[in-house]
mmCIF file of C-alpha atoms in Angstrom:
data_model
loop_
_atom_site.group_PDB
_atom_site.id
_atom_site.type_symbol
_atom_site.label_atom_id
_atom_site.label_comp_id
_atom_site.label_asym_id
_atom_site.label_seq_id
_atom_site.Cartn_x
_atom_site.Cartn_y
_atom_site.Cartn_z
ATOM 1 C CA HIS A 1 -130.807 99.098 23.710
ATOM 2 C CA ALA A 2 -128.519 99.916 26.639
ATOM 3 C CA LEU A 3 -125.768 97.525 25.550
ATOM 4 C CA GLU A 4 -125.398 99.305 22.227
ATOM 5 C CA SER A 5 -124.222 102.471 23.982
ATOM 6 C CA ALA A 6 -121.794 100.736 26.351
ATOM 7 C CA ASP A 7 -118.048 100.157 26.312
ATOM 8 C CA ARG A 8 -115.738 97.755 28.189
ATOM 9 C CA GLY A 9 -113.567 98.885 31.092
ATOM 10 C CA TRP A 10 -112.917 98.585 34.856
ATOM 11 C CA GLU A 11 -114.619 99.862 38.025
ATOM 12 C CA VAL A 12 -117.310 102.532 37.476
ATOM 13 C CA HIS A 13 -117.436 104.014 33.996
ATOM 14 C CA HIS A 14 -119.393 106.778 32.327
ATOM 15 C CA TYR A 15 -120.774 106.478 28.804
ATOM 16 C CA GLY A 16 -122.576 109.025 26.742
ATOM 17 C CA PRO A 17 -123.231 110.232 23.217
ATOM 18 C CA GLN A 18 -119.905 112.092 23.060
ATOM 19 C CA LEU A 19 -117.933 108.812 23.303
ATOM 20 C CA VAL A 20 -117.005 106.523 20.423
ATOM 21 C CA ARG A 21 -119.475 103.719 19.750
ATOM 22 C CA PRO A 22 -118.113 100.355 20.954
ATOM 23 C CA ASN A 23 -117.352 97.593 18.489
ATOM 24 C CA LEU A 24 -119.100 94.215 18.359
ATOM 25 C CA ASN A 25 -116.322 92.485 20.334
ATOM 26 C CA GLN A 26 -116.637 95.015 23.179
ATOM 27 C CA LEU A 27 -120.419 94.569 23.266
ATOM 28 C CA ASN A 28 -120.064 90.775 23.385
ATOM 29 C CA LEU A 29 -117.576 91.045 26.281
ATOM 30 C CA LEU A 30 -119.985 93.314 28.153
ATOM 31 C CA ARG A 31 -122.887 90.907 27.561
ATOM 32 C CA GLU A 32 -120.739 88.060 28.898
ATOM 33 C CA GLU A 33 -119.823 90.076 32.018
ATOM 34 C CA LEU A 34 -123.496 90.865 32.622
ATOM 35 C CA GLN A 35 -124.539 87.223 32.194
ATOM 36 C CA LEU A 36 -121.816 86.037 34.605
ATOM 37 C CA GLY A 37 -122.816 88.671 37.173
ATOM 38 C CA LYS A 38 -119.411 90.411 36.964
ATOM 39 C CA CYS A 39 -120.852 93.905 36.435
ATOM 40 C CA VAL A 40 -124.022 95.959 36.784
ATOM 41 C CA LEU A 41 -125.356 98.619 34.424
ATOM 42 C CA SER A 42 -127.279 101.644 35.665
ATOM 43 C CA LEU A 43 -128.102 105.193 34.612
ATOM 44 C CA GLY A 44 -126.412 108.106 36.337
ATOM 45 C CA ALA A 45 -128.137 111.316 37.363
ATOM 46 C CA ASP A 46 -126.930 112.890 34.106
ATOM 47 C CA GLY A 47 -128.494 110.089 32.028
ATOM 48 C CA GLN A 48 -125.200 108.438 31.157
ATOM 49 C CA LEU A 49 -124.789 104.676 31.297
ATOM 50 C CA LEU A 50 -122.662 103.502 34.262
ATOM 51 C CA ARG A 51 -120.893 100.139 34.425
ATOM 52 C CA SER A 52 -120.102 99.134 38.013
ATOM 53 C CA VAL A 53 -117.685 96.362 38.955
ATOM 54 C CA LEU A 54 -116.856 95.107 42.439
ATOM 55 C CA VAL A 55 -113.224 94.059 42.776
ATOM 56 C CA CYS A 56 -111.745 92.068 45.648
ATOM 57 C CA VAL A 57 -107.999 92.550 46.197
ATOM 58 C CA VAL A 58 -106.312 89.962 48.391
ATOM 59 C CA ASN A 59 -103.652 91.232 50.807
ATOM 60 C CA ILE A 60 -101.565 88.169 51.753
ATOM 61 C CA ARG A 61 -98.817 88.612 54.351
ATOM 62 C CA ASN A 62 -96.557 86.159 56.122
ATOM 63 C CA ALA A 63 -95.812 86.075 59.881
ATOM 64 C CA VAL A 64 -93.202 88.865 59.618
ATOM 65 C CA GLY A 65 -95.458 91.154 57.563
ATOM 66 C CA GLU A 66 -93.991 90.583 54.090
ATOM 67 C CA MET A 67 -96.648 90.996 51.389
ATOM 68 C CA LEU A 68 -97.240 88.677 48.427
ATOM 69 C CA VAL A 69 -97.114 90.799 45.244
ATOM 70 C CA GLN A 70 -97.031 89.825 41.590
ATOM 71 C CA ILE A 71 -94.123 91.606 39.920
ATOM 72 C CA GLY A 72 -94.555 90.415 36.350
ATOM 73 C CA GLN A 73 -96.266 88.199 33.815
ATOM 74 C CA TYR A 74 -94.805 85.892 31.218
ATOM 75 C CA LYS A 75 -96.708 86.373 27.949
ATOM 76 C CA ASN A 76 -95.807 85.653 24.337
ATOM 77 C CA ASN A 77 -92.287 84.476 25.258
ATOM 78 C CA ALA A 78 -91.554 87.748 27.068
ATOM 79 C CA LEU A 79 -91.590 88.916 30.673
ATOM 80 C CA LYS A 80 -93.740 91.994 31.211
ATOM 81 C CA LEU A 81 -93.313 93.931 34.465
ATOM 82 C CA SER A 82 -96.628 94.263 36.268
ATOM 83 C CA LEU A 83 -96.815 95.142 39.979
ATOM 84 C CA MET A 84 -100.149 94.080 41.475
ATOM 85 C CA LEU A 85 -101.843 92.287 44.350
ATOM 86 C CA PRO A 86 -103.807 89.102 43.646
ATOM 87 C CA GLY A 87 -107.534 89.609 43.236
ATOM 88 C CA SER A 88 -110.612 89.254 41.079
ATOM 89 C CA LYS A 89 -113.953 90.764 40.194
ATOM 90 C CA LEU A 90 -116.704 89.627 42.534
ATOM 91 C CA ARG A 91 -119.268 87.453 40.825
ATOM 92 C CA ASP A 92 -122.961 87.563 41.612
ATOM 93 C CA GLY A 93 -123.565 86.343 45.174
ATOM 94 C CA GLU A 94 -119.879 86.071 46.140
ATOM 95 C CA THR A 95 -118.368 87.283 49.397
ATOM 96 C CA ALA A 96 -114.788 88.364 50.094
ATOM 97 C CA GLU A 97 -114.091 84.923 51.583
ATOM 98 C CA THR A 98 -115.453 83.177 48.472
ATOM 99 C CA VAL A 99 -113.238 85.326 46.241
ATOM 100 C CA LEU A 100 -110.221 84.571 48.470
ATOM 101 C CA GLN A 101 -110.854 80.842 48.067
ATOM 102 C CA ARG A 102 -111.334 81.133 44.282
ATOM 103 C CA VAL A 103 -108.211 83.291 43.772
ATOM 104 C CA VAL A 104 -106.049 80.997 45.890
ATOM 105 C CA LYS A 105 -107.297 77.832 44.123
ATOM 106 C CA SER A 106 -106.822 79.273 40.620
ATOM 107 C CA GLU A 107 -103.776 81.552 40.978
ATOM 108 C CA LEU A 108 -101.968 80.388 44.134
ATOM 109 C CA PRO A 109 -102.683 76.656 44.506
ATOM 110 C CA VAL A 110 -99.517 76.129 46.570
ATOM 111 C CA LEU A 111 -101.162 78.230 49.337
ATOM 112 C CA ASP A 112 -104.530 76.438 49.198
ATOM 113 C CA GLY A 113 -105.612 75.359 52.666
ATOM 114 C CA SER A 114 -103.011 77.438 54.495
ATOM 115 C CA LEU A 115 -104.769 80.839 54.473
ATOM 116 C CA SER A 116 -107.681 82.248 56.428
ATOM 117 C CA LEU A 117 -109.597 85.491 56.066
ATOM 118 C CA VAL A 118 -108.582 87.899 58.843
ATOM 119 C CA GLY A 119 -110.741 90.870 57.853
ATOM 120 C CA THR A 120 -112.138 92.972 55.034
ATOM 121 C CA TYR A 121 -112.527 96.640 54.228
ATOM 122 C CA GLU A 122 -114.254 98.533 51.437
ATOM 123 C CA GLU A 123 -112.924 101.292 49.234
ATOM 124 C CA GLU A 124 -114.648 102.983 46.299
ATOM 125 C CA GLN A 125 -112.767 104.177 43.245
ATOM 126 C CA ILE A 126 -114.216 105.779 40.148
ATOM 127 C CA GLN A 127 -112.280 105.519 36.914
ATOM 128 C CA ARG A 128 -113.161 106.612 33.424
ATOM 129 C CA SER A 129 -112.439 104.190 30.615
#
């Protein structure tokens, strides 16, 4: 079964017999991602299992060009530094505009209704987990 040889990670990942077998929690998370349409599994030319994820990063700027960036997260009564742009994995059937709306509603509700999509571009990154 393909899920039994998979692991959890981000972007495009390579899995093969030389890697450690994932635990039950990792397999359940992968099943959930597959069911929600957040990732796709395929076989590479070398026969290894590939997990592909489409990520939409939202670049929000004001009229003078200043960019909205998250600089930290408050977790477990502590502030953890974390520099990142808002964004999310694309779900099955979503477009960049749909992701923009979902991210703004869930993470930036104060900006809801005041943003519009100006343009999109695509970039491919391959990372090993």
